[in-house]
Short mmCIF file of C-alpha atoms and ligand atoms in Angstrom, two decimals:
data_model
loop_
_atom_site.label_atom_id
_atom_site.label_comp_id
_atom_site.label_asym_id
_atom_site.label_seq_id
_atom_site.Cartn_x
_atom_site.Cartn_y
_atom_site.Cartn_z
CA MET A 1 9.71 11.97 -26.42
CA THR A 2 8.56 8.67 -27.77
CA VAL A 3 9.89 5.55 -26.21
CA LEU A 4 10.79 3.08 -28.89
CA ASP A 5 11.29 -0.69 -28.75
CA LEU A 6 10.51 -1.00 -25.04
CA ASP A 7 7.93 -3.51 -26.16
CA GLU A 8 10.68 -5.63 -27.61
CA ALA A 9 13.14 -5.09 -24.75
CA VAL A 10 10.58 -5.86 -22.05
CA GLY A 11 8.75 -8.51 -24.07
CA ALA A 12 12.01 -10.45 -24.33
CA MET A 13 12.30 -10.52 -20.56
CA THR A 14 8.74 -11.61 -19.72
CA ALA A 15 9.84 -15.12 -18.77
CA GLU A 16 12.55 -13.63 -16.58
CA LEU A 17 10.03 -11.33 -14.84
CA VAL A 18 7.76 -14.30 -14.14
CA GLY A 19 10.72 -16.27 -12.79
CA LEU A 20 11.73 -13.39 -10.51
CA ARG A 21 8.20 -12.92 -9.22
CA ARG A 22 7.90 -16.63 -8.40
CA GLU A 23 11.29 -16.69 -6.70
CA PHE A 24 10.15 -13.95 -4.33
CA HIS A 25 6.66 -15.43 -4.02
CA ARG A 26 8.12 -18.59 -2.47
CA ILE A 27 9.82 -16.72 0.37
CA PRO A 28 7.34 -14.20 1.80
CA GLU A 29 8.45 -12.44 4.98
CA LEU A 30 6.67 -10.04 7.32
CA GLY A 31 7.52 -6.39 7.93
CA PHE A 32 11.16 -5.75 8.97
CA GLU A 33 11.85 -9.51 8.81
CA GLU A 34 12.53 -9.48 5.04
CA HIS A 35 16.10 -10.79 5.43
CA LYS A 36 16.02 -13.47 2.72
CA THR A 37 14.04 -11.15 0.46
CA SER A 38 16.41 -8.22 0.77
CA ALA A 39 19.48 -10.46 0.41
CA LEU A 40 18.02 -11.84 -2.83
CA ILE A 41 17.18 -8.34 -4.09
CA ALA A 42 20.76 -7.22 -3.39
CA GLU A 43 22.11 -10.29 -5.19
CA LYS A 44 19.97 -9.53 -8.27
CA LEU A 45 21.06 -5.88 -8.24
CA ARG A 46 24.75 -6.88 -8.01
CA ALA A 47 24.23 -9.22 -10.96
CA LEU A 48 23.07 -6.14 -12.90
CA GLY A 49 26.34 -4.40 -12.03
CA LEU A 50 24.84 -2.10 -9.40
CA GLU A 51 26.18 -1.51 -5.90
CA PRO A 52 23.18 -1.82 -3.61
CA GLN A 53 23.11 -0.35 -0.14
CA THR A 54 21.56 -2.90 2.22
CA GLY A 55 20.17 -2.74 5.74
CA VAL A 56 18.55 0.65 5.14
CA ALA A 57 15.99 1.11 7.95
CA GLY A 58 16.54 -2.56 8.80
CA THR A 59 15.71 -4.59 5.72
CA GLY A 60 15.46 -1.92 2.99
CA VAL A 61 17.67 -1.93 -0.10
CA VAL A 62 18.64 1.09 -2.22
CA ALA A 63 20.54 1.25 -5.50
CA LEU A 64 21.37 4.11 -7.82
CA ILE A 65 21.44 4.07 -11.60
CA GLU A 66 23.41 7.11 -12.67
CA GLY A 67 22.54 8.62 -16.01
CA ALA A 68 25.20 9.61 -18.51
CA HIS A 69 24.25 13.29 -18.09
CA PRO A 70 23.72 15.36 -14.95
CA GLY A 71 20.16 16.11 -13.87
CA ARG A 72 17.41 15.37 -11.42
CA THR A 73 16.86 12.19 -9.39
CA LEU A 74 13.70 10.13 -9.57
CA LEU A 75 12.92 7.64 -6.81
CA LEU A 76 11.31 4.38 -7.92
CA ARG A 77 9.73 2.52 -5.05
CA ALA A 78 8.73 -1.12 -4.55
CA ASP A 79 7.45 -2.54 -1.28
CA ILE A 80 8.77 -6.01 -0.43
CA ASP A 81 6.83 -7.52 2.48
CA GLY A 82 4.26 -10.32 2.66
CA LEU A 83 1.30 -10.93 4.94
CA PRO A 84 0.46 -13.34 7.79
CA VAL A 85 -1.82 -15.39 5.53
CA ASP A 86 -1.66 -19.14 4.86
CA GLU A 87 -1.61 -19.56 1.09
CA ARG A 88 -4.51 -21.72 -0.02
CA SER A 89 -3.71 -22.31 -3.68
CA GLU A 90 -1.60 -25.23 -4.82
CA VAL A 91 0.45 -23.47 -7.50
CA GLU A 92 3.96 -24.83 -7.86
CA TYR A 93 5.40 -21.49 -6.76
CA ARG A 94 3.31 -21.32 -3.57
CA SER A 95 4.77 -19.96 -0.35
CA THR A 96 7.31 -22.18 1.38
CA HIS A 97 6.86 -20.22 4.62
CA PRO A 98 3.87 -21.46 6.66
CA ASN A 99 1.34 -18.75 7.51
CA LYS A 100 3.15 -16.19 5.37
CA MET A 101 2.17 -15.23 1.87
CA HIS A 102 2.66 -12.57 -0.77
CA ALA A 103 -1.11 -12.04 -0.73
CA CYS A 104 -0.91 -8.41 -1.83
CA GLY A 105 1.41 -8.91 -4.80
CA HIS A 106 4.50 -7.14 -3.43
CA ASP A 107 6.53 -10.00 -4.95
CA SER A 108 5.51 -8.61 -8.35
CA HIS A 109 6.55 -5.09 -7.30
CA ILE A 110 10.07 -6.38 -6.61
CA ALA A 111 10.16 -8.22 -9.95
CA MET A 112 8.90 -5.19 -11.90
CA LEU A 113 11.42 -2.82 -10.29
CA LEU A 114 14.29 -5.25 -10.96
CA GLY A 115 13.05 -5.55 -14.55
CA ALA A 116 12.86 -1.77 -14.90
CA ALA A 117 16.39 -1.50 -13.50
CA ARG A 118 17.71 -3.84 -16.14
CA VAL A 119 16.14 -1.84 -18.98
CA LEU A 120 17.21 1.51 -17.50
CA ILE A 121 20.83 0.37 -17.17
CA ASP A 122 20.82 -0.26 -20.93
CA ARG A 123 19.50 3.26 -21.48
CA LYS A 124 21.76 5.23 -19.13
CA HIS A 125 23.02 7.20 -22.12
CA GLU A 126 19.52 8.72 -22.49
CA MET A 127 19.22 9.70 -18.83
CA HIS A 128 19.81 13.24 -17.58
CA GLY A 129 19.98 12.44 -13.89
CA ASN A 130 19.50 9.34 -11.81
CA ALA A 131 17.02 6.62 -11.02
CA LYS A 132 17.11 5.71 -7.36
CA LEU A 133 15.67 2.25 -6.75
CA VAL A 134 14.09 1.90 -3.32
CA PHE A 135 13.01 -1.52 -2.04
CA GLN A 136 10.99 -0.72 1.04
CA PRO A 137 10.12 -3.06 3.91
CA ALA A 138 6.99 -3.32 6.05
CA GLU A 139 4.33 -1.61 3.95
CA GLU A 140 1.72 -3.89 5.52
CA GLY A 141 2.83 -2.61 8.88
CA PRO A 142 4.25 -1.10 10.89
CA GLY A 143 5.47 0.98 7.93
CA GLY A 144 8.89 1.16 6.31
CA ALA A 145 8.63 4.30 4.19
CA GLN A 146 8.96 6.78 7.05
CA PRO A 147 11.97 4.93 8.57
CA MET A 148 13.65 4.87 5.13
CA ILE A 149 13.12 8.62 4.77
CA GLU A 150 14.58 9.09 8.27
CA ALA A 151 17.53 6.90 7.22
CA GLY A 152 18.30 9.48 4.53
CA VAL A 153 16.97 7.86 1.38
CA MET A 154 15.77 11.23 0.02
CA GLU A 155 19.37 12.56 -0.07
CA ASN A 156 22.73 11.61 -1.67
CA PRO A 157 21.71 12.34 -4.30
CA HIS A 158 18.75 14.52 -3.42
CA VAL A 159 15.46 13.05 -4.66
CA ASP A 160 13.27 15.39 -6.74
CA ALA A 161 10.25 13.20 -7.43
CA ALA A 162 8.93 9.69 -6.80
CA ILE A 163 6.94 7.04 -8.63
CA GLY A 164 5.69 3.62 -7.67
CA CYS A 165 2.97 1.18 -8.56
CA HIS A 166 0.70 -1.47 -7.16
CA ILE A 167 -0.38 -4.59 -9.00
CA TRP A 168 -4.17 -4.36 -9.03
CA ASN A 169 -6.73 -7.14 -9.30
CA ASN A 170 -9.49 -4.52 -9.56
CA LEU A 171 -8.39 -3.74 -13.14
CA PRO A 172 -7.93 -6.20 -16.01
CA THR A 173 -4.49 -7.14 -17.27
CA GLY A 174 -3.34 -4.69 -19.92
CA GLN A 175 -4.70 -1.62 -18.15
CA ILE A 176 -2.71 0.95 -16.21
CA GLY A 177 -4.70 3.08 -13.75
CA VAL A 178 -3.46 6.63 -13.38
CA ARG A 179 -5.30 9.27 -11.36
CA GLU A 180 -4.26 12.61 -9.83
CA GLY A 181 -5.13 13.74 -6.30
CA PRO A 182 -5.96 11.40 -3.42
CA ILE A 183 -6.09 7.76 -4.54
CA LEU A 184 -5.68 5.79 -1.30
CA ALA A 185 -7.09 6.71 2.07
CA SER A 186 -5.58 7.58 5.42
CA THR A 187 -5.66 4.61 7.77
CA ASP A 188 -6.08 5.55 11.41
CA GLN A 189 -6.88 3.23 14.32
CA VAL A 190 -9.09 3.76 17.32
CA GLU A 191 -9.53 1.89 20.58
CA ILE A 192 -12.56 2.65 22.73
CA VAL A 193 -12.90 1.34 26.28
CA ILE A 194 -16.30 1.47 28.00
CA GLU A 195 -16.36 0.91 31.73
CA GLY A 196 -19.55 0.47 33.68
CA SER A 197 -20.39 -1.50 36.73
CA GLY A 198 -21.09 -5.23 36.57
CA GLY A 199 -23.82 -7.19 38.21
CA HIS A 200 -26.36 -9.97 37.98
CA GLY A 201 -28.09 -10.29 34.63
CA ALA A 202 -31.42 -10.38 36.41
CA GLN A 203 -30.81 -7.13 38.33
CA PRO A 204 -29.91 -4.50 35.70
CA GLN A 205 -31.10 -1.68 37.95
CA ARG A 206 -28.07 -2.29 40.20
CA ALA A 207 -25.49 -2.21 37.38
CA ALA A 208 -24.23 0.12 34.63
CA ASP A 209 -24.22 -2.07 31.53
CA ALA A 210 -21.12 -1.66 29.35
CA VAL A 211 -22.62 -3.85 26.57
CA VAL A 212 -25.69 -1.64 26.07
CA ALA A 213 -23.51 1.49 26.11
CA ALA A 214 -21.08 -0.05 23.60
CA ALA A 215 -23.97 -0.92 21.28
CA HIS A 216 -25.19 2.71 21.41
CA VAL A 217 -21.65 3.99 20.79
CA VAL A 218 -21.21 1.78 17.71
CA THR A 219 -24.55 2.93 16.31
CA ALA A 220 -23.88 6.60 17.04
CA LEU A 221 -20.41 6.40 15.42
CA GLN A 222 -22.14 5.70 12.11
CA THR A 223 -23.35 9.30 12.11
CA ILE A 224 -19.76 10.50 11.53
CA VAL A 225 -20.07 9.29 7.95
CA SER A 226 -23.79 9.91 7.50
CA ARG A 227 -24.08 13.29 9.34
CA ASN A 228 -20.61 14.88 9.73
CA THR A 229 -19.15 14.07 6.30
CA SER A 230 -20.11 15.92 3.14
CA PRO A 231 -22.20 13.73 0.84
CA LEU A 232 -19.60 14.53 -1.83
CA GLU A 233 -16.75 13.18 0.30
CA SER A 234 -16.13 9.62 1.46
CA ALA A 235 -15.07 8.17 4.77
CA VAL A 236 -15.20 4.88 6.64
CA VAL A 237 -15.62 4.30 10.37
CA THR A 238 -15.51 0.56 11.05
CA ILE A 239 -15.55 -1.03 14.49
CA GLY A 240 -13.88 -4.36 13.84
CA THR A 241 -13.65 -5.91 17.29
CA MET A 242 -15.74 -5.77 20.44
CA ASN A 243 -14.61 -7.76 23.45
CA GLY A 244 -15.86 -8.08 27.00
CA GLY A 245 -18.23 -9.82 29.30
CA TYR A 246 -18.11 -13.07 31.23
CA ARG A 247 -21.27 -15.12 30.82
CA HIS A 248 -24.81 -14.96 29.54
CA ASN A 249 -26.27 -13.97 32.94
CA ILE A 250 -23.65 -11.45 34.06
CA ILE A 251 -23.78 -7.77 33.16
CA ALA A 252 -20.43 -6.79 31.68
CA ASP A 253 -18.46 -4.05 33.40
CA ARG A 254 -15.99 -3.47 30.58
CA ILE A 255 -16.01 -3.56 26.78
CA VAL A 256 -13.00 -2.86 24.56
CA MET A 257 -13.62 -2.01 20.90
CA THR A 258 -11.14 -1.39 18.11
CA GLY A 259 -11.74 0.07 14.70
CA THR A 260 -10.30 1.73 11.63
CA VAL A 261 -10.98 5.19 10.22
CA ARG A 262 -10.40 6.00 6.53
CA THR A 263 -10.59 9.40 4.85
CA PHE A 264 -9.33 11.19 1.74
CA ASP A 265 -10.02 14.77 2.76
CA GLU A 266 -7.32 16.40 4.90
CA GLU A 267 -9.77 18.52 6.92
CA LEU A 268 -12.05 15.58 7.66
CA TRP A 269 -8.94 13.59 8.63
CA ARG A 270 -8.17 16.25 11.24
CA GLN A 271 -11.78 16.40 12.51
CA VAL A 272 -12.64 12.70 12.93
CA PRO A 273 -10.86 12.12 16.29
CA GLY A 274 -12.89 15.02 17.78
CA HIS A 275 -16.14 13.56 16.43
CA ILE A 276 -15.36 10.18 17.97
CA GLU A 277 -14.46 11.71 21.33
CA ARG A 278 -17.67 13.77 21.39
CA ILE A 279 -19.88 10.78 20.56
CA VAL A 280 -18.20 8.41 23.03
CA GLN A 281 -18.29 10.95 25.87
CA GLY A 282 -21.88 12.00 25.12
CA VAL A 283 -23.30 8.50 24.87
CA CYS A 284 -21.37 7.27 27.90
CA ALA A 285 -22.50 10.23 30.01
CA ALA A 286 -26.11 9.64 28.98
CA LEU A 287 -25.92 5.98 29.99
CA GLY A 288 -23.92 6.40 33.18
CA VAL A 289 -20.68 4.67 32.13
CA GLN A 290 -17.11 5.87 31.49
CA GLY A 291 -15.63 6.00 28.03
CA THR A 292 -12.04 6.49 26.93
CA VAL A 293 -10.76 6.88 23.38
CA GLU A 294 -7.25 6.20 22.16
CA TYR A 295 -6.83 7.46 18.61
CA THR A 296 -3.70 6.48 16.66
CA ARG A 297 -2.76 8.05 13.36
CA GLY A 298 -1.75 5.59 10.65
CA TYR A 299 -0.60 6.26 7.09
CA PRO A 300 -1.76 9.59 5.67
CA THR A 301 -3.72 9.82 2.42
CA THR A 302 -1.76 8.83 -0.70
CA THR A 303 -2.02 11.86 -2.97
CA ASN A 304 -0.71 12.11 -6.53
CA ASP A 305 0.83 15.34 -7.79
CA PRO A 306 -1.00 16.68 -10.89
CA ASP A 307 2.18 17.32 -12.94
CA MET A 308 3.85 14.01 -12.12
CA THR A 309 0.56 12.22 -12.78
CA ALA A 310 0.30 13.91 -16.18
CA LEU A 311 3.87 12.82 -16.94
CA VAL A 312 3.17 9.19 -16.02
CA ARG A 313 -0.07 9.21 -17.99
CA GLU A 314 1.63 10.66 -21.10
CA ALA A 315 4.49 8.19 -20.82
CA ALA A 316 2.08 5.25 -20.42
CA VAL A 317 -0.10 6.39 -23.33
CA ALA A 318 2.97 6.84 -25.57
CA GLU A 319 4.24 3.41 -24.59
CA LEU A 320 1.07 1.33 -24.31
CA GLY A 321 -1.54 3.25 -26.26
CA GLU A 322 -4.49 5.42 -25.24
CA GLU A 323 -6.88 2.52 -24.55
CA ALA A 324 -4.49 0.91 -22.02
CA VAL A 325 -4.48 3.90 -19.66
CA VAL A 326 -7.59 4.30 -17.52
CA TYR A 327 -8.84 6.57 -14.74
CA PRO A 328 -9.26 4.18 -11.78
CA GLU A 329 -11.54 4.42 -8.80
CA LYS A 330 -10.02 5.62 -5.56
CA THR A 331 -9.75 2.98 -2.85
CA MET A 332 -10.18 3.19 0.91
CA GLY A 333 -7.10 1.01 1.35
CA GLY A 334 -3.95 2.73 2.62
CA GLU A 335 -0.30 2.84 1.53
CA ASP A 336 2.85 4.21 3.08
CA MET A 337 3.93 5.36 -0.38
CA SER A 338 2.04 8.37 1.02
CA TYR A 339 5.16 9.43 2.96
CA PHE A 340 7.31 9.61 -0.19
CA LEU A 341 4.51 11.55 -1.93
CA ARG A 342 4.39 14.00 0.99
CA ALA A 343 8.15 14.53 0.77
CA VAL A 344 8.31 15.11 -3.01
CA PRO A 345 5.82 15.33 -5.90
CA GLY A 346 5.06 11.96 -7.36
CA CYS A 347 2.64 9.45 -8.77
CA PHE A 348 1.49 6.05 -7.58
CA PHE A 349 -0.29 4.08 -10.29
CA PHE A 350 -2.12 0.76 -10.58
CA VAL A 351 -1.11 -2.14 -12.84
CA GLY A 352 -4.18 -4.18 -13.78
CA SER A 353 -3.74 -7.92 -13.11
CA HIS A 354 -7.28 -9.33 -13.06
CA ASN A 355 -7.81 -12.27 -15.41
CA ALA A 356 -10.73 -14.64 -14.86
CA ALA A 357 -9.34 -17.16 -17.39
CA LYS A 358 -6.27 -17.61 -15.17
CA GLY A 359 -8.09 -17.52 -11.85
CA ALA A 360 -6.60 -14.13 -10.98
CA THR A 361 -9.85 -12.86 -9.52
CA HIS A 362 -9.47 -12.90 -5.75
CA PRO A 363 -9.14 -9.65 -3.87
CA HIS A 364 -5.80 -8.61 -2.42
CA HIS A 365 -5.02 -10.17 1.00
CA HIS A 366 -7.22 -13.23 0.21
CA PRO A 367 -5.56 -16.64 0.91
CA SER A 368 -6.25 -17.62 -2.72
CA PHE A 369 -4.95 -14.34 -4.15
CA ASP A 370 -2.98 -14.64 -7.36
CA LEU A 371 -2.16 -12.21 -10.14
CA ASP A 372 -1.94 -12.51 -13.89
CA GLU A 373 1.79 -12.50 -14.58
CA ASP A 374 1.16 -11.12 -18.07
CA ALA A 375 0.61 -7.82 -16.24
CA LEU A 376 4.28 -7.56 -15.27
CA PRO A 377 5.60 -6.15 -18.59
CA TYR A 378 2.94 -3.41 -18.54
CA GLY A 379 4.18 -2.28 -15.15
CA VAL A 380 7.83 -2.38 -16.22
CA ARG A 381 7.13 -0.45 -19.43
CA THR A 382 5.23 2.25 -17.51
CA LEU A 383 7.99 2.55 -14.90
CA VAL A 384 10.72 2.76 -17.56
CA ALA A 385 8.82 5.10 -19.89
CA SER A 386 7.97 7.45 -17.01
CA THR A 387 11.57 7.45 -15.79
CA LEU A 388 13.02 8.14 -19.25
CA LYS A 389 10.48 10.91 -19.78
CA TYR A 390 11.27 12.51 -16.41
CA LEU A 391 15.01 12.28 -17.05
CA ALA A 392 14.83 13.33 -20.70
CA GLY A 393 16.66 16.58 -19.91
NI1 LIG B 1 -0.07 -3.89 -1.09
#
């Protein structure tokens, strides 16, 4: 199926998409506090003639576009939360909420899904089945996808597949990144506590130094990636904080470290906690201190289904042309879109938004982050084309 005149339909609404994105950009809210955001989303959906369901898993919003013909249901997901970042840029649409910012571009995800909704409503007669619009809270933490699934978003009507996208400053505007298999990593957390026995800095023989043991633990943990992981696989073990001690001349009795663990491979994901435990216990035993590990699972790996990925790629190529659709690098970032993609086959794709001429060059989560708004129509066209293709009957 070829999608015709989407260019025209979406092109005509570019100014509207930009306006929507800026409206949401001004009011960033943190996970499960997106009250203004979800109220505004619901208002926009009602203006389109839809009947949104609000308060799903707290601040989530769901709306259904029913096709003219019976068929399957495709879930279209946008995350809606901002970050605890103080926006540095002086753009006129900058955040009006101190220390909160749409520094990951989720404002654009809302705008693109609302834009897609508007086009899809006009094309209901082509749809065999339904498009279920899911505006999900708390992607940046603690995670809103799993609570929305628990709230029943995959039923009534039953969801058969899912798509979603992320605006992406790692690709230039005009490119859509589509890749099958794992594309974003699992994001686990670890806390390691080392307990020794304190003492005078000048009498180490009478103490068990937690600082020296912690230093050995951090160094030894690097062997998980270098020695326990296949050279063809990738993983990250980062210790991000290390706290303890009292003064320069006192031997510390206790050090607390926290870190993040990222993997793509399911088996490695299962093995890493055991590797950490073994290293911490071994090093601590060797140095005469006590070590405890608390390992917390975060979002699982975000993995794209081969068939749904092929469908999105074909739809994007038909709509935007071969040269616009690229095979992106995987990223060690995480996403709770992973829960939807574990529940049903689906595809999560990237919408390039890097543009040096417009200053859209900063990485996501940076206080000066901004995106090239010319990217928005590309995202909308890919969402709409993929949906119409999936619901073509
Ligand atoms: Ni994000």
